[in-house]
mmCIF file of C-alpha atoms in Angstrom:
data_model
loop_
_atom_site.group_PDB
_atom_site.id
_atom_site.type_symbol
_atom_site.label_atom_id
_atom_site.label_comp_id
_atom_site.label_asym_id
_atom_site.label_seq_id
_atom_site.Cartn_x
_atom_site.Cartn_y
_atom_site.Cartn_z
ATOM 1 C CA MET J 1 -0.263 0.114 -0.016
ATOM 2 C CA THR J 2 1.159 3.413 -0.989
ATOM 3 C CA ILE J 3 1.767 5.836 1.866
ATOM 4 C CA VAL J 4 1.576 9.661 0.867
ATOM 5 C CA PRO J 5 2.232 12.121 3.888
ATOM 6 C CA ASP J 6 0.102 14.945 4.287
ATOM 7 C CA THR J 7 1.271 18.285 3.003
ATOM 8 C CA PRO J 8 0.484 21.322 5.148
ATOM 9 C CA GLY J 9 2.437 24.456 4.039
ATOM 10 C CA ILE J 10 2.981 23.386 0.517
ATOM 11 C CA PRO J 11 1.306 25.335 -2.557
ATOM 12 C CA ASP J 12 0.177 23.538 -4.992
ATOM 13 C CA ILE J 13 2.950 22.861 -7.819
ATOM 14 C CA LEU J 14 0.255 24.422 -10.208
ATOM 15 C CA SER J 15 -0.215 27.187 -8.035
ATOM 16 C CA ALA J 16 0.889 31.096 -8.766
ATOM 17 C CA GLU J 17 2.737 31.262 -5.459
ATOM 18 C CA PHE J 18 4.853 28.098 -6.423
ATOM 19 C CA GLN J 19 5.683 29.621 -9.695
ATOM 20 C CA ALA J 20 6.974 32.587 -7.993
ATOM 21 C CA ASP J 21 9.583 30.728 -5.984
ATOM 22 C CA PRO J 22 9.282 26.928 -5.669
ATOM 23 C CA TYR J 23 12.398 26.778 -3.519
ATOM 24 C CA PRO J 24 10.725 27.319 -0.297
ATOM 25 C CA ALA J 25 8.505 24.319 -1.350
ATOM 26 C CA TYR J 26 11.223 22.080 -2.326
ATOM 27 C CA ARG J 27 12.738 22.006 1.097
ATOM 28 C CA ILE J 28 9.339 21.409 2.963
ATOM 29 C CA MET J 29 8.821 18.287 0.391
ATOM 30 C CA ARG J 30 12.455 16.932 0.863
ATOM 31 C CA SER J 31 12.408 16.861 4.915
ATOM 32 C CA ALA J 32 8.411 16.493 5.386
ATOM 33 C CA ALA J 33 6.607 15.085 2.128
ATOM 34 C CA PRO J 34 9.365 13.617 -0.099
ATOM 35 C CA LEU J 35 6.519 11.257 -2.144
ATOM 36 C CA ILE J 36 3.404 13.295 -2.470
ATOM 37 C CA TRP J 37 0.682 12.109 -4.981
ATOM 38 C CA HIS J 38 -0.682 15.019 -7.219
ATOM 39 C CA GLU J 39 -4.104 14.390 -8.213
ATOM 40 C CA PRO J 40 -4.446 16.913 -11.294
ATOM 41 C CA MET J 41 -1.467 15.426 -12.633
ATOM 42 C CA GLN J 42 -2.267 11.984 -11.704
ATOM 43 C CA SER J 43 1.741 11.693 -11.129
ATOM 44 C CA TYR J 44 3.796 10.815 -7.836
ATOM 45 C CA ILE J 45 6.270 13.059 -6.848
ATOM 46 C CA VAL J 46 9.814 12.884 -5.901
ATOM 47 C CA SER J 47 12.181 15.681 -4.299
ATOM 48 C CA ARG J 48 15.283 14.244 -2.529
ATOM 49 C CA TYR J 49 18.270 13.602 -4.113
ATOM 50 C CA GLU J 50 18.478 10.208 -3.727
ATOM 51 C CA ASP J 51 15.135 9.182 -4.913
ATOM 52 C CA VAL J 52 15.730 11.496 -7.862
ATOM 53 C CA GLN J 53 18.921 10.039 -8.842
ATOM 54 C CA ARG J 54 17.723 6.632 -8.376
ATOM 55 C CA ALA J 55 14.782 7.647 -10.753
ATOM 56 C CA PHE J 56 17.363 8.347 -13.260
ATOM 57 C CA LYS J 57 19.712 5.618 -13.016
ATOM 58 C CA ASP J 58 18.109 2.264 -12.104
ATOM 59 C CA GLU J 59 16.943 0.383 -15.403
ATOM 60 C CA VAL J 60 13.253 -0.365 -13.511
ATOM 61 C CA PHE J 61 12.681 3.402 -14.272
ATOM 62 C CA THR J 62 11.112 3.479 -18.076
ATOM 63 C CA THR J 63 10.650 6.513 -20.078
ATOM 64 C CA ALA J 64 7.365 5.127 -21.373
ATOM 65 C CA ASN J 65 5.727 8.163 -20.187
ATOM 66 C CA TYR J 66 7.269 9.854 -23.156
ATOM 67 C CA ASP J 67 4.607 8.066 -25.515
ATOM 68 C CA TRP J 68 2.010 10.468 -24.281
ATOM 69 C CA GLN J 69 4.398 13.556 -22.808
ATOM 70 C CA LEU J 70 6.687 13.684 -26.202
ATOM 71 C CA GLU J 71 5.261 11.778 -28.899
ATOM 72 C CA PRO J 72 2.439 13.574 -29.779
ATOM 73 C CA VAL J 73 4.410 16.821 -30.475
ATOM 74 C CA HIS J 74 7.945 15.453 -31.546
ATOM 75 C CA GLY J 75 6.869 11.849 -33.093
ATOM 76 C CA ARG J 76 8.473 8.989 -31.870
ATOM 77 C CA THR J 77 12.593 10.488 -30.506
ATOM 78 C CA ILE J 78 15.316 8.267 -29.239
ATOM 79 C CA LEU J 79 14.199 9.339 -25.598
ATOM 80 C CA GLN J 80 11.583 6.677 -25.840
ATOM 81 C CA LEU J 81 13.302 3.686 -27.043
ATOM 82 C CA SER J 82 15.073 0.949 -24.778
ATOM 83 C CA GLY J 83 17.754 -1.466 -25.167
ATOM 84 C CA ARG J 84 19.895 -2.175 -28.455
ATOM 85 C CA GLU J 85 17.166 0.114 -30.389
ATOM 86 C CA HIS J 86 18.123 2.547 -28.057
ATOM 87 C CA ALA J 87 21.813 2.185 -27.953
ATOM 88 C CA VAL J 88 22.192 2.235 -32.050
ATOM 89 C CA ARG J 89 20.283 5.011 -32.436
ATOM 90 C CA ARG J 90 22.253 6.922 -29.708
ATOM 91 C CA ALA J 91 25.383 5.935 -31.245
ATOM 92 C CA LEU J 92 24.166 7.395 -34.667
ATOM 93 C CA VAL J 93 23.560 10.606 -33.393
ATOM 94 C CA ALA J 94 25.721 10.849 -30.486
ATOM 95 C CA PRO J 95 29.490 11.266 -32.583
ATOM 96 C CA ALA J 96 28.185 14.960 -33.705
ATOM 97 C CA PHE J 97 27.964 16.189 -30.161
ATOM 98 C CA ARG J 98 31.430 15.156 -28.980
ATOM 99 C CA GLY J 99 34.974 15.111 -29.353
ATOM 100 C CA SER J 100 36.451 16.310 -32.804
ATOM 101 C CA GLU J 101 33.502 16.948 -34.748
ATOM 102 C CA LEU J 102 32.062 19.000 -32.433
ATOM 103 C CA ARG J 103 35.464 20.972 -31.952
ATOM 104 C CA GLU J 104 36.231 21.342 -35.515
ATOM 105 C CA LYS J 105 32.907 21.486 -37.347
ATOM 106 C CA PHE J 106 30.505 23.218 -35.017
ATOM 107 C CA ARG J 107 32.705 25.523 -32.646
ATOM 108 C CA PRO J 108 33.208 27.712 -35.573
ATOM 109 C CA VAL J 109 29.284 27.956 -36.225
ATOM 110 C CA ILE J 110 28.791 28.376 -32.196
ATOM 111 C CA GLU J 111 31.638 31.386 -32.343
ATOM 112 C CA ARG J 112 30.117 32.836 -35.268
ATOM 113 C CA ASN J 113 26.575 33.301 -34.145
ATOM 114 C CA ALA J 114 27.513 34.638 -30.770
ATOM 115 C CA ARG J 115 29.676 37.240 -32.348
ATOM 116 C CA GLU J 116 26.582 38.302 -34.675
ATOM 117 C CA LEU J 117 24.242 38.461 -31.617
ATOM 118 C CA ILE J 118 27.037 40.591 -29.993
ATOM 119 C CA ASP J 119 27.346 42.696 -32.688
ATOM 120 C CA GLY J 120 24.195 43.920 -32.163
ATOM 121 C CA PHE J 121 24.709 45.517 -28.906
ATOM 122 C CA ARG J 122 28.197 45.739 -28.664
ATOM 123 C CA ASP J 123 28.156 49.326 -28.986
ATOM 124 C CA ALA J 124 24.992 50.530 -27.203
ATOM 125 C CA GLY J 125 26.603 50.276 -23.366
ATOM 126 C CA SER J 126 23.593 48.347 -22.139
ATOM 127 C CA VAL J 127 21.440 44.845 -23.139
ATOM 128 C CA ASP J 128 18.854 42.691 -21.727
ATOM 129 C CA LEU J 129 20.879 39.645 -21.915
ATOM 130 C CA VAL J 130 17.536 37.619 -22.416
ATOM 131 C CA SER J 131 15.873 39.105 -24.880
ATOM 132 C CA GLN J 132 18.856 40.119 -26.903
ATOM 133 C CA PHE J 133 21.112 37.174 -26.784
ATOM 134 C CA ALA J 134 20.110 34.068 -24.583
ATOM 135 C CA THR J 135 16.935 33.275 -26.321
ATOM 136 C CA HIS J 136 18.458 33.780 -30.209
ATOM 137 C CA PHE J 137 21.758 32.041 -29.593
ATOM 138 C CA PRO J 138 20.922 28.285 -29.252
ATOM 139 C CA ILE J 139 18.638 28.388 -31.633
ATOM 140 C CA ASN J 140 20.469 30.263 -34.173
ATOM 141 C CA VAL J 141 23.124 27.675 -33.584
ATOM 142 C CA ILE J 142 21.122 24.595 -34.073
ATOM 143 C CA VAL J 143 19.560 25.807 -37.112
ATOM 144 C CA ASP J 144 22.895 26.895 -38.401
ATOM 145 C CA MET J 145 24.345 23.357 -37.556
ATOM 146 C CA LEU J 146 21.270 21.830 -39.263
ATOM 147 C CA GLY J 147 22.218 23.865 -42.645
ATOM 148 C CA LEU J 148 18.298 25.524 -42.189
ATOM 149 C CA ASP J 149 17.703 28.920 -43.337
ATOM 150 C CA LYS J 150 18.402 31.231 -40.106
ATOM 151 C CA ALA J 151 15.781 33.798 -42.236
ATOM 152 C CA ASP J 152 13.315 31.223 -40.686
ATOM 153 C CA HIS J 153 14.085 31.842 -37.035
ATOM 154 C CA ASP J 154 11.112 33.023 -35.961
ATOM 155 C CA ARG J 155 9.151 29.906 -36.849
ATOM 156 C CA PHE J 156 11.585 28.174 -35.097
ATOM 157 C CA HIS J 157 11.411 29.812 -32.022
ATOM 158 C CA LYS J 158 7.471 29.665 -32.197
ATOM 159 C CA TRP J 159 7.819 26.273 -32.811
ATOM 160 C CA TYR J 160 10.167 25.580 -30.027
ATOM 161 C CA THR J 161 7.809 27.817 -27.507
ATOM 162 C CA SER J 162 4.889 25.916 -28.665
ATOM 163 C CA ILE J 163 6.604 22.282 -27.855
ATOM 164 C CA ILE J 164 7.758 23.558 -24.499
ATOM 165 C CA ALA J 165 4.479 24.758 -23.469
ATOM 166 C CA PHE J 166 3.409 21.457 -24.415
ATOM 167 C CA LEU J 167 5.663 19.684 -22.325
ATOM 168 C CA GLY J 168 5.350 22.064 -19.299
ATOM 169 C CA ASN J 169 1.245 21.861 -20.066
ATOM 170 C CA LEU J 170 0.895 20.021 -16.159
ATOM 171 C CA ALA J 171 -2.756 21.780 -15.995
ATOM 172 C CA GLN J 172 -3.388 20.075 -19.238
ATOM 173 C CA ASP J 173 -4.530 23.818 -21.147
ATOM 174 C CA PRO J 174 -6.237 22.717 -24.209
ATOM 175 C CA ASP J 175 -5.431 25.522 -26.087
ATOM 176 C CA ILE J 176 -1.823 24.703 -25.345
ATOM 177 C CA ALA J 177 -2.294 21.152 -26.224
ATOM 178 C CA ALA J 178 -4.223 21.929 -29.571
ATOM 179 C CA ASP J 179 -1.105 24.495 -30.523
ATOM 180 C CA GLY J 180 1.650 21.739 -29.665
ATOM 181 C CA LEU J 181 -0.302 19.293 -32.029
ATOM 182 C CA ARG J 182 -0.586 21.641 -34.694
ATOM 183 C CA THR J 183 3.297 22.476 -34.262
ATOM 184 C CA ARG J 184 4.035 18.897 -35.029
ATOM 185 C CA GLU J 185 2.327 18.619 -38.429
ATOM 186 C CA GLU J 186 3.742 22.538 -39.441
ATOM 187 C CA PHE J 187 7.116 21.156 -38.452
ATOM 188 C CA ALA J 188 6.738 18.169 -40.382
ATOM 189 C CA GLU J 189 5.589 20.123 -43.624
ATOM 190 C CA TYR J 190 8.823 21.873 -43.041
ATOM 191 C CA MET J 191 11.240 19.444 -42.763
ATOM 192 C CA ILE J 192 10.436 16.401 -44.322
ATOM 193 C CA PRO J 193 10.799 18.025 -47.718
ATOM 194 C CA ILE J 194 14.427 19.767 -46.877
ATOM 195 C CA ILE J 195 15.344 15.972 -45.252
ATOM 196 C CA ARG J 196 14.503 14.285 -48.491
ATOM 197 C CA GLU J 197 16.591 17.111 -50.503
ATOM 198 C CA ARG J 198 19.386 16.938 -48.136
ATOM 199 C CA ARG J 199 19.833 13.327 -48.865
ATOM 200 C CA GLU J 200 19.810 13.527 -52.735
ATOM 201 C CA ASN J 201 22.846 16.659 -52.126
ATOM 202 C CA LEU J 202 24.381 15.703 -48.827
ATOM 203 C CA GLY J 203 26.700 18.388 -47.389
ATOM 204 C CA ASP J 204 28.912 18.987 -44.228
ATOM 205 C CA ASP J 205 26.119 20.134 -41.952
ATOM 206 C CA LEU J 206 24.471 17.897 -39.009
ATOM 207 C CA LEU J 207 21.587 17.226 -41.104
ATOM 208 C CA SER J 208 23.601 15.543 -43.778
ATOM 209 C CA VAL J 209 25.495 13.532 -40.770
ATOM 210 C CA LEU J 210 22.077 12.313 -39.762
ATOM 211 C CA CYS J 211 21.094 11.517 -43.343
ATOM 212 C CA ARG J 212 23.941 9.484 -44.130
ATOM 213 C CA ALA J 213 24.574 7.608 -40.265
ATOM 214 C CA GLU J 214 24.068 3.842 -40.360
ATOM 215 C CA ILE J 215 25.335 1.260 -37.932
ATOM 216 C CA ASP J 216 25.116 -2.459 -38.862
ATOM 217 C CA GLY J 217 22.691 -1.632 -41.478
ATOM 218 C CA THR J 218 20.656 0.523 -39.479
ATOM 219 C CA SER J 219 20.046 4.145 -40.772
ATOM 220 C CA MET J 220 17.125 6.932 -39.553
ATOM 221 C CA SER J 221 14.317 7.507 -41.696
ATOM 222 C CA ASP J 222 12.793 10.663 -42.632
ATOM 223 C CA GLU J 223 10.538 10.449 -39.942
ATOM 224 C CA ASP J 224 13.507 9.567 -37.151
ATOM 225 C CA ILE J 225 15.223 12.646 -38.443
ATOM 226 C CA LYS J 226 12.403 15.170 -38.565
ATOM 227 C CA ALA J 227 11.639 13.680 -34.915
ATOM 228 C CA PHE J 228 15.527 14.264 -33.588
ATOM 229 C CA CYS J 229 15.284 17.956 -35.122
ATOM 230 C CA SER J 230 12.222 18.579 -33.274
ATOM 231 C CA LEU J 231 13.848 17.321 -29.979
ATOM 232 C CA LEU J 232 16.892 19.166 -30.831
ATOM 233 C CA LEU J 233 15.223 22.830 -31.111
ATOM 234 C CA ALA J 234 13.382 22.341 -27.988
ATOM 235 C CA ALA J 235 15.650 20.866 -25.781
ATOM 236 C CA GLY J 236 18.920 22.410 -26.948
ATOM 237 C CA GLY J 237 17.127 25.929 -27.294
ATOM 238 C CA GLU J 238 15.362 25.798 -24.155
ATOM 239 C CA THR J 239 17.933 24.547 -21.881
ATOM 240 C CA THR J 240 20.646 26.757 -23.163
ATOM 241 C CA ASP J 241 18.516 30.033 -23.554
ATOM 242 C CA LYS J 242 17.803 29.767 -19.614
ATOM 243 C CA ALA J 243 21.069 28.321 -18.571
ATOM 244 C CA ILE J 244 22.925 31.415 -20.046
ATOM 245 C CA ALA J 245 20.733 33.802 -18.818
ATOM 246 C CA ALA J 246 20.796 31.959 -15.382
ATOM 247 C CA MET J 247 24.845 32.069 -15.255
ATOM 248 C CA PHE J 248 25.148 35.445 -15.489
ATOM 249 C CA ALA J 249 22.437 36.464 -13.092
ATOM 250 C CA ASN J 250 24.117 34.488 -10.772
ATOM 251 C CA LEU J 251 27.426 35.715 -11.437
ATOM 252 C CA LEU J 252 26.441 39.339 -11.621
ATOM 253 C CA THR J 253 24.751 39.136 -7.965
ATOM 254 C CA HIS J 254 27.877 37.357 -6.718
ATOM 255 C CA PRO J 255 30.448 40.075 -7.821
ATOM 256 C CA ASP J 256 33.493 38.633 -6.264
ATOM 257 C CA GLN J 257 32.820 35.112 -8.228
ATOM 258 C CA LEU J 258 32.545 37.479 -11.154
ATOM 259 C CA GLU J 259 35.489 39.036 -10.969
ATOM 260 C CA ALA J 260 37.075 35.551 -10.217
ATOM 261 C CA VAL J 261 35.521 34.535 -13.752
ATOM 262 C CA ARG J 262 36.867 37.352 -15.165
ATOM 263 C CA ALA J 263 40.231 36.948 -14.020
ATOM 264 C CA ASP J 264 40.271 32.988 -14.819
ATOM 265 C CA ARG J 265 38.434 32.132 -17.739
ATOM 266 C CA SER J 266 39.140 28.502 -17.042
ATOM 267 C CA LEU J 267 36.556 29.019 -14.001
ATOM 268 C CA ILE J 268 33.652 29.324 -16.724
ATOM 269 C CA PRO J 269 32.909 25.450 -16.777
ATOM 270 C CA LYS J 270 32.873 25.516 -12.897
ATOM 271 C CA ALA J 271 30.421 28.520 -12.886
ATOM 272 C CA PHE J 272 28.045 26.767 -15.400
ATOM 273 C CA ALA J 273 28.167 23.507 -13.417
ATOM 274 C CA GLU J 274 27.335 25.370 -10.202
ATOM 275 C CA THR J 275 24.257 27.236 -12.019
ATOM 276 C CA LEU J 276 23.115 23.942 -13.159
ATOM 277 C CA ARG J 277 22.788 22.822 -9.862
ATOM 278 C CA TYR J 278 21.459 26.001 -8.394
ATOM 279 C CA THR J 279 19.294 27.424 -11.088
ATOM 280 C CA PRO J 280 18.682 24.143 -13.153
ATOM 281 C CA PRO J 281 16.913 25.213 -16.491
ATOM 282 C CA VAL J 282 14.672 22.201 -16.353
ATOM 283 C CA HIS J 283 13.070 21.774 -13.060
ATOM 284 C CA MET J 284 11.337 18.141 -13.152
ATOM 285 C CA ILE J 285 11.597 15.099 -15.735
ATOM 286 C CA MET J 286 9.022 11.907 -15.396
ATOM 287 C CA ARG J 287 9.621 8.747 -15.456
ATOM 288 C CA GLN J 288 7.582 5.158 -15.361
ATOM 289 C CA PRO J 289 8.814 2.482 -12.935
ATOM 290 C CA ALA J 290 8.030 -1.180 -14.905
ATOM 291 C CA GLU J 291 7.104 -2.873 -11.626
ATOM 292 C CA ASP J 292 6.599 -1.591 -8.077
ATOM 293 C CA VAL J 293 9.429 0.574 -6.132
ATOM 294 C CA THR J 294 9.864 2.097 -2.853
ATOM 295 C CA PHE J 295 11.443 5.523 -2.553
ATOM 296 C CA SER J 296 12.225 7.032 0.964
ATOM 297 C CA GLY J 297 8.913 8.009 1.337
ATOM 298 C CA GLY J 298 6.930 4.907 0.446
ATOM 299 C CA GLU J 299 5.946 2.577 -2.262
ATOM 300 C CA VAL J 300 4.893 3.406 -5.888
ATOM 301 C CA PRO J 301 2.879 1.104 -7.939
ATOM 302 C CA ALA J 302 4.280 -0.256 -11.560
ATOM 303 C CA GLY J 303 2.980 1.645 -14.507
ATOM 304 C CA SER J 304 2.582 5.098 -12.406
ATOM 305 C CA THR J 305 3.865 8.538 -13.315
ATOM 306 C CA VAL J 306 6.909 10.080 -10.982
ATOM 307 C CA THR J 307 7.865 13.456 -11.469
ATOM 308 C CA CYS J 308 11.432 13.804 -10.269
ATOM 309 C CA LEU J 309 11.895 17.362 -8.884
ATOM 310 C CA ILE J 310 15.504 18.278 -10.297
ATOM 311 C CA GLY J 311 15.585 21.766 -8.653
ATOM 312 C CA ALA J 312 14.658 20.109 -5.355
ATOM 313 C CA ALA J 313 17.116 17.240 -5.326
ATOM 314 C CA ASN J 314 19.992 19.849 -6.521
ATOM 315 C CA ARG J 315 19.438 21.726 -3.276
ATOM 316 C CA ASP J 316 19.368 18.742 -0.977
ATOM 317 C CA PRO J 317 21.392 19.521 2.123
ATOM 318 C CA GLN J 318 22.037 15.744 2.156
ATOM 319 C CA ARG J 319 24.077 16.105 -0.965
ATOM 320 C CA TYR J 320 25.458 19.512 -0.707
ATOM 321 C CA ALA J 321 27.022 21.620 1.924
ATOM 322 C CA ASP J 322 25.260 24.758 2.180
ATOM 323 C CA PRO J 323 22.783 23.964 -0.971
ATOM 324 C CA ASP J 324 21.128 27.703 -1.074
ATOM 325 C CA SER J 325 24.087 29.173 -2.033
ATOM 326 C CA PHE J 326 25.673 29.780 -5.243
ATOM 327 C CA ASP J 327 29.397 28.829 -4.824
ATOM 328 C CA ILE J 328 31.300 27.836 -8.105
ATOM 329 C CA PHE J 329 34.258 26.761 -5.572
ATOM 330 C CA ARG J 330 32.179 24.551 -3.872
ATOM 331 C CA GLU J 331 33.739 20.896 -3.575
ATOM 332 C CA GLU J 332 31.042 18.319 -4.509
ATOM 333 C CA ILE J 333 30.691 19.935 -7.909
ATOM 334 C CA ASP J 334 33.845 18.503 -10.450
ATOM 335 C CA ALA J 335 33.579 20.610 -13.649
ATOM 336 C CA SER J 336 35.496 17.733 -15.400
ATOM 337 C CA THR J 337 32.788 15.308 -14.768
ATOM 338 C CA ALA J 338 29.708 18.021 -14.801
ATOM 339 C CA PHE J 339 28.965 17.591 -18.724
ATOM 340 C CA THR J 340 29.320 13.519 -18.386
ATOM 341 C CA ALA J 341 27.224 10.998 -17.330
ATOM 342 C CA ALA J 342 29.121 11.038 -13.882
ATOM 343 C CA ALA J 343 27.784 14.537 -13.561
ATOM 344 C CA GLY J 344 27.401 15.110 -9.820
ATOM 345 C CA HIS J 345 24.449 17.403 -10.453
ATOM 346 C CA LEU J 346 20.914 16.000 -12.012
ATOM 347 C CA ALA J 347 20.368 18.978 -14.433
ATOM 348 C CA PHE J 348 21.342 16.769 -17.565
ATOM 349 C CA ALA J 349 19.658 13.519 -16.141
ATOM 350 C CA LEU J 350 21.438 10.418 -15.524
ATOM 351 C CA GLY J 351 22.013 6.740 -16.811
ATOM 352 C CA ARG J 352 21.594 5.493 -19.892
ATOM 353 C CA HIS J 353 19.088 8.705 -21.277
ATOM 354 C CA PHE J 354 21.914 11.038 -19.812
ATOM 355 C CA CYS J 355 21.515 14.395 -22.145
ATOM 356 C CA VAL J 356 23.068 13.717 -25.140
ATOM 357 C CA GLY J 357 23.706 17.361 -25.889
ATOM 358 C CA ALA J 358 25.669 18.014 -22.518
ATOM 359 C CA LEU J 359 29.148 18.749 -24.537
ATOM 360 C CA LEU J 360 27.329 21.108 -26.918
ATOM 361 C CA ALA J 361 25.820 22.993 -24.183
ATOM 362 C CA GLU J 362 29.063 23.407 -22.372
ATOM 363 C CA THR J 363 30.657 24.623 -25.675
ATOM 364 C CA GLU J 364 27.774 27.033 -26.493
ATOM 365 C CA VAL J 365 27.994 28.464 -22.698
ATOM 366 C CA GLU J 366 31.968 28.424 -22.869
ATOM 367 C CA VAL J 367 32.242 30.343 -26.179
ATOM 368 C CA ALA J 368 29.106 32.792 -25.076
ATOM 369 C CA THR J 369 30.798 33.672 -21.788
ATOM 370 C CA ASN J 370 33.992 34.432 -23.008
ATOM 371 C CA MET J 371 33.167 36.356 -25.964
ATOM 372 C CA LEU J 372 30.434 38.646 -24.045
ATOM 373 C CA LEU J 373 32.494 38.835 -21.045
ATOM 374 C CA ASP J 374 35.150 40.485 -23.561
ATOM 375 C CA ALA J 375 32.959 42.787 -25.353
ATOM 376 C CA MET J 376 31.503 44.012 -21.713
ATOM 377 C CA PRO J 377 34.485 43.419 -19.203
ATOM 378 C CA ASP J 378 32.637 45.830 -16.970
ATOM 379 C CA ALA J 379 29.203 44.444 -17.129
ATOM 380 C CA ARG J 380 26.926 45.317 -14.391
ATOM 381 C CA LEU J 381 23.359 44.880 -13.390
ATOM 382 C CA ALA J 382 20.992 47.917 -14.486
ATOM 383 C CA ASP J 383 19.771 49.825 -11.610
ATOM 384 C CA ASP J 384 16.230 48.850 -12.099
ATOM 385 C CA TYR J 385 17.026 44.852 -12.168
ATOM 386 C CA VAL J 386 14.458 42.990 -10.280
ATOM 387 C CA ALA J 387 15.448 39.143 -9.866
ATOM 388 C CA GLU J 388 12.374 37.354 -11.274
ATOM 389 C CA ASP J 389 12.228 33.789 -12.679
ATOM 390 C CA LYS J 390 9.679 32.117 -14.755
ATOM 391 C CA GLY J 391 8.493 28.788 -15.174
ATOM 392 C CA VAL J 392 7.739 25.471 -13.309
ATOM 393 C CA PHE J 393 8.600 22.706 -15.794
ATOM 394 C CA THR J 394 11.422 24.902 -17.336
ATOM 395 C CA ARG J 395 12.629 27.918 -15.441
ATOM 396 C CA GLY J 396 15.140 30.933 -15.690
ATOM 397 C CA PRO J 397 15.171 34.959 -15.392
ATOM 398 C CA ALA J 398 12.371 36.552 -17.040
ATOM 399 C CA ARG J 399 15.220 39.284 -18.125
ATOM 400 C CA VAL J 400 18.689 39.962 -17.251
ATOM 401 C CA PRO J 401 19.187 44.170 -18.058
ATOM 402 C CA MET J 402 23.040 45.062 -18.046
ATOM 403 C CA GLU J 403 25.321 47.834 -18.713
ATOM 404 C CA PHE J 404 28.710 48.269 -19.705
ATOM 405 C CA THR J 405 31.081 50.860 -20.906
ATOM 406 C CA VAL J 406 31.778 50.406 -24.690
ATOM 407 C CA GLN J 407 35.192 49.194 -25.792
ATOM 408 C CA GLU J 408 37.481 51.433 -28.022
ATOM 409 C CA THR J 409 38.090 49.569 -31.471
ATOM 410 C CA CYS J 410 40.487 50.899 -34.152
ATOM 411 C CA GLU J 411 37.467 52.365 -36.207
ATOM 412 C CA ASN J 412 36.579 54.958 -33.121
ATOM 413 C CA VAL J 413 40.382 55.543 -32.183
ATOM 414 C CA PRO J 414 41.181 59.155 -33.789
#
């Protein structure tokens, strides 16, 4: 029999109070209600590090929930697969996101896109990092990597915004659901002809890599590639967007740590890793156990949906010292493993479904941060800055207004 404790004092996960600041609720959940049954979501909620880590790593937990959570908007993706089928499909796409392929082929793409966006405000003396950089940067990079037309950026942004809204539609708003389904149709109509044309004219871009990839006679169909591109746009756009904005918000509100990063750029991975722990862009991921399982708060029946609160687990005092403090020097975070399946934080999940794009995200953030610090060496928060994060399923700063001294160039030196 499942025992779910009473949860007095915890605002409903769908409430405005929870959305304004979930961290006080996370603290109560971890200590007093580590297992909650949420009737409207039809899901069990776990919040302790040990429970969330287990749900990501233990093979009894499946991603069968993605059949209804992801497939309606993406089509069938790699996240839903298991066993050899998953291993082969992951092996088809993974090489493009690591090692020499990432460094030699796609790092220049990342640098070019960061430079183009920074050129738009480097002479202005002020910028909102969210609306003028972070929102555009990862989408531009992915579109460029795929060899698609960046003139269609607004369409891609609209599509990925609709997809993320569908995935985070915890209240089951019918308009959000309908918009997500419409997006799947629109994206397929756009992508399938491009994929077919690309198969006939292979190039150096990521879409061509996916078209030609083959292992033991297994290759990706047009629908497979379309679904992966849809997933890449949504997951890669939303998470890196929010991570860059959150990292700068964290550093700018901790000036001593910002100065340390300015002076020693090798600290950027540590600052990014600590941001993923302290203010992760994805706050919850769902899993489904194939058999009855027991968490620290009680038993969950086979086939149930389990909502894993990454934002809560990443601040568990049983795992991290002084967890509600942002500290890029904390001992529990090892930057050398923070973007691998051996990561100490849970922002990229763990186990066989560890985020395939983690190293791409690290490269994007490293490149962007270096170039932003070069363009704005004395960047500071604008006087009207008010910290405000938005979102429940995914979460990040609403705005990060910054001011800086315009750097002289050869062109404006007399």
